[in-house]
Every structure is written in C-alpha cells, then in structure tokens.
Coordinates of C-alpha atoms and ligand atoms in Angstrom, one line a residue:
X129 CA -51.9 83.8 -17.3
X130 CA -54.8 86.2 -16.7
X131 CA -56.2 85.5 -20.0
X132 CA -56.3 81.8 -19.3
X133 CA -58.0 82.2 -15.9
X134 CA -60.7 84.2 -17.6
X135 CA -61.1 81.6 -20.2
X136 CA -61.1 78.9 -17.5
X137 CA -63.8 80.9 -15.5
X138 CA -65.8 81.4 -18.7
X139 CA -65.7 77.5 -19.3
X140 CA -66.7 76.7 -15.7
X141 CA -69.5 79.1 -15.9
X142 CA -70.8 78.0 -19.1
X143 CA -70.5 74.4 -17.8
X144 CA -72.6 75.4 -14.7
X145 CA -75.0 77.2 -16.8
X146 CA -75.5 74.1 -19.1
X147 CA -76.1 71.7 -16.2
X148 CA -78.5 73.9 -14.5
X149 CA -80.5 74.7 -17.7
X150 CA -80.5 70.9 -18.3
X151 CA -81.6 70.3 -14.6
X152 CA -84.4 72.7 -15.2
X153 CA -85.7 71.4 -18.6
X154 CA -89.3 71.8 -18.5
X155 CA -91.6 69.2 -19.9
X156 CA -94.0 70.0 -22.8
X157 CA -96.6 67.5 -21.3
X158 CA -96.9 65.7 -18.2
X159 CA -99.4 62.9 -17.2
X160 CA -99.9 62.8 -13.5
X161 CA -101.8 60.7 -10.9
X162 CA -102.0 57.5 -13.0
X163 CA -100.7 53.9 -12.9
X164 CA -97.9 53.5 -15.4
X165 CA -96.9 49.9 -16.2
X166 CA -93.6 50.9 -17.8
X167 CA -92.4 47.4 -19.0
X168 CA -89.1 48.5 -17.7
X169 CA -87.9 45.8 -15.2
X170 CA -85.9 48.3 -13.1
X171 CA -89.0 50.3 -12.4
X172 CA -92.1 48.4 -13.3
X173 CA -94.6 50.9 -11.9
X174 CA -94.7 54.7 -12.1
X175 CA -97.4 57.3 -11.5
X176 CA -96.6 59.9 -13.9
X177 CA -94.6 60.5 -17.1
X178 CA -93.1 63.8 -18.4
X179 CA -92.6 64.2 -22.2
X180 CA -90.3 66.7 -23.7
X181 CA -90.3 67.0 -27.7
X182 CA -90.5 63.5 -28.9
X183 CA -89.1 61.9 -26.0
X184 CA -89.9 60.7 -22.5
X185 CA -88.2 63.0 -20.0
X186 CA -88.9 60.9 -16.9
X187 CA -91.2 58.3 -15.4
X188 CA -91.7 58.6 -11.7
X189 CA -93.9 59.8 -9.0
X190 CA -96.4 62.6 -9.2
X191 CA -94.3 64.7 -6.8
X192 CA -91.3 64.1 -8.9
X193 CA -92.8 64.8 -12.4
X194 CA -94.6 67.8 -11.0
X195 CA -91.1 69.5 -10.6
X196 CA -90.9 69.4 -14.5
X197 CA -93.9 71.5 -15.0
X198 CA -93.2 74.9 -16.6
X199 CA -95.3 77.9 -17.9
X200 CA -95.9 76.2 -21.1
X201 CA -96.4 72.5 -20.0
X202 CA -99.6 70.9 -20.8
X203 CA -100.9 69.1 -17.6
X204 CA -103.0 65.9 -17.9
X205 CA -104.6 64.4 -14.7
X206 CA -104.9 60.8 -15.4
X207 CA -107.2 60.3 -12.4
X208 CA -105.7 56.8 -11.9
X209 CA -105.9 55.6 -15.5
X210 CA -103.6 53.0 -16.8
X211 CA -100.7 54.0 -19.1
X212 CA -98.9 51.5 -21.2
X213 CA -96.1 51.9 -23.7
X214 CA -97.6 52.5 -27.3
X215 CA -98.4 49.2 -28.7
X216 CA -96.3 47.4 -31.4
X217 CA -97.9 45.3 -33.8
X218 CA -95.2 42.9 -34.9
X219 CA -97.2 41.5 -38.1
X220 CA -99.8 43.3 -40.1
X221 CA -100.8 43.8 -43.6
X222 CA -101.4 47.5 -43.0
X223 CA -102.7 48.9 -46.3
X224 CA -104.9 45.8 -46.8
X225 CA -106.3 46.6 -43.4
X226 CA -107.1 50.0 -44.6
X227 CA -108.8 48.4 -47.7
X228 CA -110.8 46.1 -45.6
X229 CA -112.0 49.0 -43.4
X230 CA -113.4 50.5 -46.7
X231 CA -114.6 47.5 -48.7
X232 CA -117.3 44.8 -48.3
X233 CA -117.3 43.2 -44.9
X234 CA -117.9 39.4 -45.0
X235 CA -116.3 38.7 -41.7
X236 CA -119.5 38.1 -39.7
X237 CA -121.5 36.3 -42.4
X238 CA -122.8 33.0 -41.3
X239 CA -125.2 31.9 -44.0
X240 CA -125.1 31.6 -47.7
X241 CA -128.3 33.9 -48.2
X242 CA -126.5 36.7 -46.2
X243 CA -123.4 36.2 -48.1
X244 CA -125.0 36.5 -51.5
X245 CA -127.0 39.6 -50.2
X246 CA -123.9 41.5 -49.4
X247 CA -122.3 40.6 -52.6
X248 CA -125.4 41.7 -54.5
X249 CA -125.5 45.1 -52.7
X250 CA -121.8 45.7 -53.2
X251 CA -122.2 44.9 -56.9
X252 CA -125.2 47.5 -57.2
X253 CA -123.2 50.1 -55.2
X254 CA -120.0 49.6 -57.5
X255 CA -121.9 49.5 -60.7
X256 CA -120.8 47.7 -64.1
X257 CA -117.1 46.5 -64.1
X258 CA -116.2 47.4 -60.5
X259 CA -114.2 44.7 -58.8
X260 CA -115.6 43.2 -55.5
X261 CA -112.6 42.5 -53.4
X262 CA -111.3 41.7 -49.9
X263 CA -114.1 40.6 -47.7
X264 CA -112.5 38.5 -45.1
X265 CA -115.1 35.6 -45.2
X266 CA -114.9 32.6 -42.9
X267 CA -116.7 29.5 -44.1
X268 CA -115.9 27.9 -40.9
X269 CA -118.5 29.8 -39.1
X270 CA -121.3 29.1 -41.6
X271 CA -124.1 26.7 -40.4
X272 CA -123.2 24.0 -41.6
X273 CA -119.7 25.0 -42.6
X274 CA -119.4 24.7 -46.3
X275 CA -116.9 26.0 -48.9
X276 CA -118.2 28.7 -50.9
X277 CA -119.0 28.3 -54.7
X278 CA -119.1 30.7 -57.7
X279 CA -122.6 29.5 -58.4
X280 CA -123.8 31.2 -55.4
X281 CA -122.9 34.6 -56.6
X282 CA -122.6 34.4 -60.3
X283 CA -126.3 35.5 -60.9
X284 CA -125.9 38.7 -58.8
X285 CA -122.4 39.6 -60.3
X286 CA -122.8 39.1 -64.0
X287 CA -121.2 42.5 -64.7
X288 CA -118.8 42.6 -61.6
X289 CA -115.6 40.5 -61.4
X290 CA -115.5 39.0 -57.8
X291 CA -112.3 38.1 -55.9
X292 CA -113.1 38.0 -52.2
X293 CA -110.6 36.3 -49.7
X294 CA -111.1 34.3 -46.7
X295 CA -109.9 36.2 -43.7
X296 CA -106.5 34.3 -43.6
X297 CA -105.7 35.5 -47.1
X298 CA -104.9 32.0 -48.2
X299 CA -107.9 31.4 -50.4
X300 CA -110.3 33.5 -52.5
X301 CA -113.8 33.0 -54.0
X302 CA -113.9 34.3 -57.6
X303 CA -117.0 34.4 -59.8
X304 CA -117.3 33.1 -63.4
X305 CA -116.5 36.7 -64.8
X306 CA -113.3 36.8 -62.8
X307 CA -112.2 33.2 -63.9
X308 CA -113.1 34.2 -67.6
X309 CA -110.9 37.5 -67.3
X310 CA -108.0 35.4 -65.8
X311 CA -108.6 32.6 -68.5
X312 CA -109.0 29.9 -66.0
X313 CA -110.9 26.9 -67.3
X314 CA -111.4 23.3 -66.3
X315 CA -108.3 22.7 -68.2
X316 CA -106.1 24.9 -66.3
X317 CA -103.7 23.0 -64.1
X318 CA -103.1 24.0 -60.5
X319 CA -99.9 26.2 -60.3
X320 CA -97.0 25.0 -58.2
X321 CA -97.8 26.1 -54.5
X322 CA -101.5 26.6 -55.1
X323 CA -104.6 25.0 -56.0
X324 CA -107.5 25.7 -58.3
X325 CA -110.4 23.8 -56.7
X326 CA -112.4 21.8 -59.2
X327 CA -115.8 20.1 -59.0
X328 CA -115.2 16.2 -58.5
X329 CA -118.3 15.5 -60.8
X330 CA -118.1 18.2 -63.6
X331 CA -114.4 19.0 -63.4
X332 CA -115.3 22.9 -63.5
X333 CA -113.5 25.3 -61.3
X334 CA -115.7 25.8 -58.3
X335 CA -114.3 29.4 -57.8
X336 CA -112.2 28.7 -54.9
X337 CA -108.5 29.4 -55.5
X338 CA -105.8 28.7 -52.9
X339 CA -102.5 30.4 -52.5
X340 CA -100.2 30.6 -55.6
X341 CA -103.6 30.1 -57.7
X342 CA -105.0 33.4 -56.3
X343 CA -102.2 35.3 -58.3
X344 CA -103.8 34.1 -61.5
X345 CA -106.7 36.6 -60.8
X346 CA -104.7 39.1 -58.7
X347 CA -102.7 40.1 -61.7
X348 CA -105.9 41.3 -63.3
X349 CA -107.2 43.4 -60.6
X350 CA -106.5 47.0 -61.4
X351 CA -103.8 48.5 -59.2
X352 CA -105.2 51.5 -57.2
X353 CA -103.6 54.7 -57.7
X354 CA -101.2 56.4 -55.2
X355 CA -103.8 58.9 -54.4
X356 CA -106.3 56.0 -53.4
X357 CA -103.6 54.2 -51.5
X358 CA -102.8 57.4 -49.5
X359 CA -106.4 57.7 -48.5
X360 CA -106.6 54.0 -47.5
X361 CA -103.4 54.4 -45.4
X362 CA -104.8 57.4 -43.6
X363 CA -107.9 55.4 -42.8
X364 CA -105.6 52.5 -41.5
X365 CA -103.4 54.9 -39.4
X366 CA -106.6 56.5 -37.9
X367 CA -107.7 53.1 -37.0
X368 CA -104.3 52.3 -35.5
X369 CA -104.4 55.5 -33.3
X370 CA -107.9 54.5 -32.0
X371 CA -106.6 51.0 -30.7
X372 CA -103.3 52.4 -29.4
X373 CA -100.9 51.0 -32.0
X374 CA -98.0 53.3 -32.5
X375 CA -95.7 50.9 -34.4
X376 CA -96.4 48.3 -37.0
X377 CA -94.3 45.6 -38.8
X378 CA -95.8 45.7 -42.2
X379 CA -95.3 42.4 -44.0
X380 CA -94.1 42.1 -47.5
X381 CA -95.8 44.8 -49.2
X382 CA -93.2 46.1 -51.8
X383 CA -95.8 48.1 -53.6
X384 CA -97.0 50.0 -50.5
X385 CA -93.5 51.4 -49.7
X386 CA -94.1 54.4 -51.9
X387 CA -97.2 55.2 -49.9
X388 CA -95.4 55.3 -46.6
X389 CA -92.7 57.3 -48.1
X390 CA -95.1 59.9 -49.4
X391 CA -96.7 60.0 -45.9
X392 CA -93.3 60.5 -44.3
X393 CA -92.6 63.3 -46.7
X394 CA -96.0 64.9 -45.8
X395 CA -95.2 64.5 -42.1
X396 CA -98.5 62.4 -41.8
X397 CA -97.1 59.1 -40.3
X398 CA -98.8 58.5 -36.9
X399 CA -97.5 55.1 -36.5
X400 CA -93.8 53.9 -37.0
X401 CA -93.6 51.4 -40.0
X402 CA -91.1 48.7 -40.1
X403 CA -91.5 47.3 -43.6
X404 CA -90.6 43.7 -44.8
X405 CA -90.2 43.1 -48.5
X406 CA -90.9 39.8 -50.3
X407 CA -87.9 37.6 -50.1
X408 CA -87.8 37.2 -53.9
X409 CA -86.9 40.8 -54.0
X410 CA -83.4 39.9 -52.4
X411 CA -81.6 40.6 -55.7
X412 CA -82.4 44.4 -55.5
X413 CA -81.3 44.6 -51.8
X414 CA -77.8 43.0 -52.8
X415 CA -77.5 45.2 -55.7
X416 CA -77.9 48.2 -53.6
X417 CA -75.7 46.7 -50.7
X418 CA -78.6 47.5 -48.5
X419 CA -78.4 46.4 -44.8
X420 CA -81.4 46.2 -42.7
X421 CA -82.9 47.8 -40.7
X422 CA -82.3 51.0 -42.7
X423 CA -84.3 54.3 -42.3
X424 CA -85.4 56.6 -39.5
X425 CA -87.7 56.3 -36.4
X426 CA -90.8 56.7 -38.6
X427 CA -90.1 54.4 -41.5
X428 CA -87.6 51.7 -41.9
X429 CA -86.7 48.9 -44.1
X430 CA -86.9 45.9 -41.9
X431 CA -85.7 43.0 -44.1
X432 CA -87.2 40.2 -46.2
X433 CA -90.2 38.1 -45.6
X434 CA -90.9 34.6 -47.1
X435 CA -93.4 31.8 -46.9
X436 CA -92.8 28.1 -46.4
X437 CA -96.5 27.1 -46.3
X438 CA -100.1 28.2 -46.4
X439 CA -102.7 28.2 -43.5
X440 CA -104.5 25.9 -41.3
X441 CA -107.9 27.1 -42.3
X442 CA -107.3 26.6 -46.0
X443 CA -105.7 23.2 -45.2
X444 CA -102.5 24.3 -46.8
X445 CA -100.4 24.4 -43.8
X446 CA -97.7 21.8 -44.1
X447 CA -97.8 18.9 -41.7
X448 CA -95.8 15.6 -41.2
X449 CA -99.0 13.8 -40.6
X450 CA -102.1 14.1 -42.9
X451 CA -105.0 16.2 -42.0
X452 CA -107.4 14.4 -39.7
X453 CA -110.3 15.4 -41.7
X454 CA -108.8 14.8 -45.0
X455 CA -106.3 11.8 -44.9
X456 CA -105.1 12.4 -48.6
X457 CA -103.7 15.9 -47.7
X458 CA -100.5 17.0 -45.8
X459 CA -100.7 20.6 -46.8
X460 CA -98.4 22.3 -49.4
X461 CA -95.1 24.1 -49.9
X462 CA -95.9 27.5 -51.4
X463 CA -94.1 29.2 -54.2
X464 CA -91.3 30.9 -52.2
X465 CA -90.1 27.3 -51.8
X466 CA -89.5 26.6 -55.4
X467 CA -87.4 25.8 -57.3
X468 CA -86.1 23.4 -54.7
X469 CA -83.4 24.9 -52.5
X470 CA -84.2 28.4 -53.3
X471 CA -85.2 29.3 -49.7
X472 CA -81.8 28.2 -48.3
X473 CA -80.1 30.0 -51.0
X474 CA -81.9 33.2 -50.3
X475 CA -81.6 33.0 -46.6
X476 CA -77.8 32.4 -46.8
X477 CA -77.4 35.2 -49.2
X478 CA -79.6 37.5 -46.9
X479 CA -77.5 36.5 -44.0
X480 CA -74.2 37.2 -45.7
X481 CA -75.6 40.7 -46.8
X482 CA -76.7 41.5 -43.1
X483 CA -80.4 41.4 -43.8
X484 CA -83.0 40.3 -41.3
X485 CA -85.3 37.5 -42.2
X486 CA -88.9 36.6 -41.2
X487 CA -90.5 33.5 -42.7
X488 CA -94.1 32.4 -42.6
X489 CA -94.3 28.7 -41.2
X490 CA -97.5 27.3 -39.7
X491 CA -97.5 23.5 -39.9
X492 CA -95.1 21.5 -37.9
X493 CA -93.3 20.3 -41.0
X494 CA -93.0 23.9 -42.4
X495 CA -91.6 25.1 -39.0
X496 CA -89.2 22.1 -39.2
X497 CA -88.0 22.8 -42.7
X498 CA -87.3 26.4 -41.9
X499 CA -85.5 25.8 -38.7
X500 CA -83.3 23.2 -40.7
X501 CA -82.5 26.0 -43.1
X502 CA -81.9 28.6 -40.2
X503 CA -79.8 26.0 -38.4
X504 CA -77.6 25.3 -41.4
X505 CA -77.0 28.9 -42.3
X506 CA -76.1 30.0 -38.6
X507 CA -73.6 27.0 -38.4
X508 CA -71.8 28.1 -41.6
X509 CA -72.0 31.9 -40.9
X510 CA -71.4 31.7 -37.2
X511 CA -73.2 33.5 -34.3
X512 CA -74.4 37.1 -34.6
X513 CA -77.3 39.3 -33.7
X514 CA -79.7 38.3 -36.5
X515 CA -83.1 38.4 -34.7
X516 CA -84.6 36.1 -37.3
X517 CA -88.3 35.4 -36.9
X518 CA -90.6 32.7 -37.8
X519 CA -94.0 34.3 -38.4
X520 CA -96.9 32.3 -36.6
X521 CA -94.7 29.4 -35.6
X522 CA -98.2 27.9 -35.0
X523 CA -97.7 24.0 -34.7
X524 CA -94.3 23.1 -33.5
X525 CA -92.8 19.6 -32.6
X526 CA -91.4 19.9 -29.0
X527 CA -87.8 19.5 -30.2
X528 CA -88.4 22.6 -32.6
X529 CA -89.4 24.6 -29.6
X530 CA -86.0 23.7 -28.2
X531 CA -84.3 24.5 -31.3
X532 CA -86.0 27.9 -31.8
X533 CA -84.6 28.7 -28.3
X534 CA -81.2 27.4 -29.2
X535 CA -81.0 29.3 -32.4
X536 CA -82.5 32.5 -30.8
X537 CA -85.2 32.6 -33.2
X538 CA -88.0 35.1 -32.5
X539 CA -91.7 33.5 -32.5
X540 CA -94.0 36.2 -34.1
X541 CA -97.3 35.0 -32.8
X542 CA -100.9 36.1 -33.2
X543 CA -102.9 35.2 -29.9
X544 CA -106.1 36.0 -31.5
X545 CA -105.8 33.2 -34.0
X546 CA -106.1 30.7 -31.1
X547 CA -109.5 32.0 -30.4
X548 CA -110.6 31.9 -34.2
X549 CA -109.0 28.6 -35.2
X550 CA -109.5 27.0 -31.9
X551 CA -113.1 26.4 -32.9
X552 CA -112.2 23.7 -35.6
X553 CA -108.6 23.2 -35.4
X554 CA -108.9 19.9 -33.6
X555 CA -111.2 18.6 -36.4
X556 CA -108.3 19.1 -38.7
X557 CA -105.2 18.1 -36.7
X558 CA -106.5 15.8 -34.0
X559 CA -105.9 15.8 -30.3
X560 CA -102.1 14.9 -30.3
X561 CA -101.0 17.6 -32.5
X562 CA -103.2 20.3 -30.8
X563 CA -100.8 19.9 -27.7
X564 CA -98.1 21.8 -29.5
X565 CA -100.3 24.3 -31.1
X566 CA -100.3 28.2 -30.4
X567 CA -97.9 27.0 -27.6
X568 CA -97.1 30.4 -26.2
X569 CA -96.4 29.3 -22.6
X570 CA -94.1 26.4 -23.9
X571 CA -92.2 28.9 -26.0
X572 CA -91.7 31.3 -23.1
X573 CA -90.7 28.4 -20.8
X574 CA -88.0 27.4 -23.3
X575 CA -86.6 31.0 -23.4
X576 CA -88.1 31.9 -26.9
X577 CA -89.0 35.6 -27.4
X578 CA -92.6 36.2 -28.2
X579 CA -93.3 39.1 -30.5
X580 CA -97.3 39.5 -30.5
X581 CA -99.4 40.8 -33.3
X582 CA -102.6 40.8 -35.0
X583 CA -102.0 39.8 -38.6
X584 CA -104.6 42.4 -39.4
X585 CA -106.7 41.9 -41.6
X586 CA -106.8 38.2 -40.7
X587 CA -107.7 39.4 -37.3
X588 CA -108.6 42.7 -35.5
X589 CA -105.8 45.1 -35.3
X590 CA -106.8 46.0 -31.5
X591 CA -103.9 44.7 -29.2
X592 CA -106.3 44.6 -26.3
X593 CA -108.3 41.8 -28.0
X594 CA -105.0 40.0 -28.7
X595 CA -104.0 40.3 -24.9
X596 CA -107.3 39.0 -23.9
X597 CA -106.9 36.1 -26.2
X598 CA -103.4 35.2 -24.8
X599 CA -104.7 35.3 -21.4
X600 CA -108.1 33.4 -21.8
X601 CA -107.8 31.4 -24.8
X602 CA -111.6 31.5 -25.0
X603 CA -112.6 30.4 -28.5
X604 CA -115.0 32.8 -30.3
X605 CA -117.8 30.3 -30.2
X606 CA -117.9 30.3 -26.5
X607 CA -117.3 26.5 -26.3
X608 CA -114.0 27.0 -24.4
X609 CA -114.9 28.9 -21.1
X610 CA -111.8 27.7 -19.4
X611 CA -109.5 28.2 -22.5
X612 CA -108.6 26.1 -25.3
X613 CA -105.4 24.3 -24.4
X614 CA -105.5 26.3 -21.2
X615 CA -101.9 25.2 -20.3
X616 CA -100.7 27.5 -22.9
X617 CA -102.1 30.7 -21.4
X618 CA -99.5 33.4 -20.6
X619 CA -99.5 36.2 -17.9
X620 CA -100.7 39.7 -18.5
X621 CA -97.2 41.1 -17.9
X622 CA -95.9 38.5 -20.6
X623 CA -98.7 39.5 -23.2
X624 CA -98.1 43.3 -22.7
X625 CA -94.4 42.8 -23.2
X626 CA -95.1 40.8 -26.4
X627 CA -97.2 43.8 -27.8
X628 CA -94.5 46.4 -26.6
X629 CA -90.8 45.8 -25.7
X630 CA -90.5 42.5 -27.5
X631 CA -91.8 44.0 -30.7
X632 CA -89.3 46.6 -30.4
X633 CA -86.7 43.9 -29.9
X634 CA -87.8 42.2 -33.0
X635 CA -87.0 45.3 -34.9
X636 CA -83.7 46.1 -33.3
X637 CA -85.3 49.1 -31.4
X638 CA -85.6 48.1 -27.8
X639 CA -83.2 50.9 -26.9
X640 CA -85.5 53.6 -28.3
X641 CA -89.0 52.3 -27.7
X642 CA -91.2 49.6 -26.1
X643 CA -91.1 50.8 -22.6
X644 CA -91.8 54.0 -20.6
X645 CA -88.3 55.0 -19.7
X646 CA -86.3 58.1 -19.7
X647 CA -84.8 59.0 -23.2
X648 CA -87.1 56.7 -25.2
X649 CA -89.5 57.9 -27.8
X650 CA -92.8 59.2 -26.2
X651 CA -95.3 56.6 -27.6
X652 CA -98.0 56.0 -25.0
X653 CA -101.5 54.7 -24.4
X654 CA -104.0 55.5 -21.7
X655 CA -106.6 52.9 -21.2
X656 CA -110.2 53.0 -20.0
X657 CA -109.7 50.4 -17.3
X658 CA -106.7 49.2 -15.3
X659 CA -106.4 45.6 -17.1
X660 CA -104.0 44.7 -13.9
X661 CA -107.0 44.9 -11.7
X662 CA -109.8 43.1 -13.6
X663 CA -110.5 39.6 -14.6
X664 CA -108.8 38.6 -17.9
X665 CA -112.3 38.2 -19.5
X666 CA -113.0 41.9 -19.0
X667 CA -109.8 43.1 -20.9
X668 CA -111.8 42.8 -24.1
X669 CA -114.1 45.4 -23.0
X670 CA -111.3 47.9 -22.3
X671 CA -110.8 50.8 -24.7
X672 CA -108.1 53.1 -25.6
X673 CA -108.8 56.6 -24.3
X674 CA -105.7 58.3 -25.4
X675 CA -102.9 57.6 -27.9
X676 CA -99.8 59.7 -27.7
X677 CA -97.2 59.3 -30.5
X678 CA -93.9 61.0 -30.9
X679 CA -94.7 63.1 -28.0
X680 CA -98.1 64.4 -29.4
X681 CA -101.6 63.4 -28.7
X682 CA -102.9 61.8 -31.9
X683 CA -106.2 60.3 -30.6
X684 CA -108.5 61.0 -27.7
X685 CA -111.8 59.1 -27.2
Ligands
LIG240 ZN1 -99.7 37.8 -42.3

C-alpha cells in the first residue's frame, strides 16, 4: 500500500514538474512590438511572435510574448514593422530561375540592335562552342513588336549554338548552328504539339520553335553537371530568401530532384520544396506504389504535372474561337494530350493511385477540356480530398468557373501575368473573352481557392510584386492606371492568403504552415513597409527586411 502511494506521489510530482517546465518553456527568439498579420482568422493581428526551435511557440501581445524571454532568447524589436507568414510560391521553375539569374538577361530588351548586342557579348564571353541559353525575351515589348529571326544573330554567333527562350517558356529563338546540330531543315515537319516556324516565302525555318518543337533542340543542349546545378540552386535559394519565399512548388522538373535531395542531405535547403513530376512519369509512381505528398517538411514529392495547351503570348493557348489577330489559329493541344485520350487515362490512374494532379491550362477550351476530364474521373471514383489544381486557369468560360467551384479544383494563378499580358492580350482575344481572363475576383466569389505564384522565370519571383499586381492590375506599360479589367482586382487580405495559407492548402500542409500560429513552422517575413497602411501602388516599392525559415534568420537586408 505504502509502495503504491509513493509511486502515485512520484507520478503526480513528475506530472506537475512536466507541466511547469512546459509552462516555462522559453523562446529561442522573440519578435516584439510589431504588427503581425497572422492569416489566422481566429486572431488576425498580433504584436509579437515567439519562436522555439523550428516552430512558433506563440503569437500575441508584446506583454504576453515577453514572458517567454529567457537567458538565451534572442530579442528582436520590430519597431512597428509588419510580419507575415513566409511566402509560399505555388508555381515556379526553381532551378531554371537560378539559371536565369546567372545567364544572359534579355527580359528588358526592346530593340533588335540591343538584342543582337547582348547576344554578341555573351558569345564572346562564352567562347567557341558555348551554348547561349535562357534569356527570357519578350517580343511584345519591341517597338514595333516583331517576332525574332535567326538572321538577326547568325553573324555574331557563328561558333555558338543559341537557344534563347521567350519569358513564358513556350517558344525559343535558335540560330542556324543550333538548327544544324538538331538537324532541322526546311523539310522537317512540325512535331505534334509544336511548331517549327517557316518563312512563308523561302520555306526556311525562321529560328522560332514553339512548344514540342523546342524539344528538337533541347535534347542537344549538354546537361549541366550536378555540381553546376547545386551552385545554381543555391543562387535560387538565396534569391528566394531575399524576397521572403520560404516554400516553393517546383513544377515538373524530374531531373532536378537529385539536386534538392543533395541539398537536403547537406542541410542547405533554405526553402521547403514541393516538387511535381511530369505526368508522363506516372508509370514509375505506380510501380513504386508511391502516394503523394511524400517526404518531410523540407522536401516533398507533390504529384504529377501535365499540360493541355501552350501560352497566350505564343498563340498556342487553346480557345474555342480563333485568335482575333490571327483568324486561322485556335491554339494547340500540346504533347501531353497525345495520343488522344492519354490525359484522361493518366488522370484516372493517378487518382486511383492517390496522386495529386496539377494541369496547365490557359485558353478557355483547354480549361474546358481538363475540367471535363476531372469531372469524369471524380464522378467515377467518388468524392475525396484530391486538391487537384489547374495551373494558370487563365481564360475561363463563366460556366467553367462554376464547375471549378463544384469540383473543388484549386486555381493556381499568377497575378503578375495580368500586368505583362494585359498590354497586348486584347489584341489576341478581343473584348468579349477578356471579361473572363485572369478572373481572380470571379473565382473567389464562386468559392474557388486561389493559390498564388510567380511562375518564375516567366515573372519575377518576388511575391510582393504579385500582391501589387493582384490589387492594382496596372499593366507594365502604364496604360491602365485604374487597372486592366479592374472588376477582377482582389483585396490585400485575399492576395496575402493566396501567397501563404492557400499555398499551404494546395500542398496539404495548412496544418503546419501558411499562418503565424502556435505550433506551426516558424517561417516568417518582416517587411520594410506596412502594406496594410499604404496605397496598393506603393506595395511594389516594399522590400523584405528579414526572412526567418525553420526558426532561423536566413536573410537580413
Ligand atoms: Zn510554369
């Protein structure tokens, strides 16, 4: 009896000790006297945050959080600065982004002369044989807008193969040397899902290759070594830290997974990566019986990414009606859609295997087609938490917005595209179709979840420029000061949620990140201005002052 009492006392004592030590748990770091927009509807604002290890211990008033300061706590006085959850970019081409930071930059080129000059300089820098790649040019901003030709650059690149892409990644300009290496001549037919542009008079390839046709040259570009890719990934991670991005959904880069694995092993990942593999890889997933998401909080396999069509800028986005500026063209189905029926088969298989699916669709017909497929598969397999996504969901018939809502499909959207494309989109699709383009407000009103992103390298990675875009819709040419299709502007709260909690939802992680909440991962950003107190136009001038990832400061301005 006595023995039992002692045991009981010991148990009670250790229980009390445990509670009190828990109650006294001190923070490793506290951020005080700020303005914290938590994205937690139960407590939208706080003044201070306590971080312990990799997690948020508490968000609350400065007085409350001060109680968690111990002998070893790092104390940061925010002096009123705004804190948000670390940004989640739901669609980026992360390694490509790193490459673009290191390679030729044609993004701001506006004349033929400047274009040729930059290519010439790069050729001299690389020396004989070096490939000139990436570039991110945009012919729409040339005066006058004209499609590039290989003849512009052949003379300055006799010894360097060139394959530079439009910033949307749906067309490239190659030079004569690259055409020769790839064996493309006037007699080469355009592959299914792509186009080799040919001069209407001479029949010779112009150097422009679209979608699947780009592959004909890509396969000859030497694959960078793992060491090179690691360097590039670290450049990309550094850039992400500078702009407050702590999570990235990386799109369809099977060949880059090795790089992320290696960075994970070296403990050098400073952003959480959620990686999609090309949908054609589905066989491997099924053989392994791999369900998604799979992985840890730093690196996860997210699922499968497919494509229905191309892009608006390249006139390959697929519409029901022809292009206004080219009545012969409706856009194209790209290679993931062939042979016919394969997309449905793969989506069905993915669903039966418990894999998340994200499919690129831009034109109204492309969106309609993929929604038909989703609807069919869901009807057959029954309701469950799929969290399927349409990437871009750019031009939608009103009834398809309804359908997205009904089927609970996530709209994975890139607000900055509206600023870029808004300069010329109306020329391509006319007045009527523009009403349902980049329709963020309409999607929200119908109850569709918006996960926001950059599509880096198509647009800048910086989420603050994306938030600015979603709020103002001011096109980059300054011609729409009140916003292009202003009725589709969304609120700041909605935009921030799109770059945080909704991104977490899109990767099944809303319980561990995406808001500043007790127990969630301590990924935070501190901004140079309180974007809730300034006019939306000023948001683009805001900078990230500090980025905290996994409880550690990884960037300080
Ligand atoms: Zn993309």
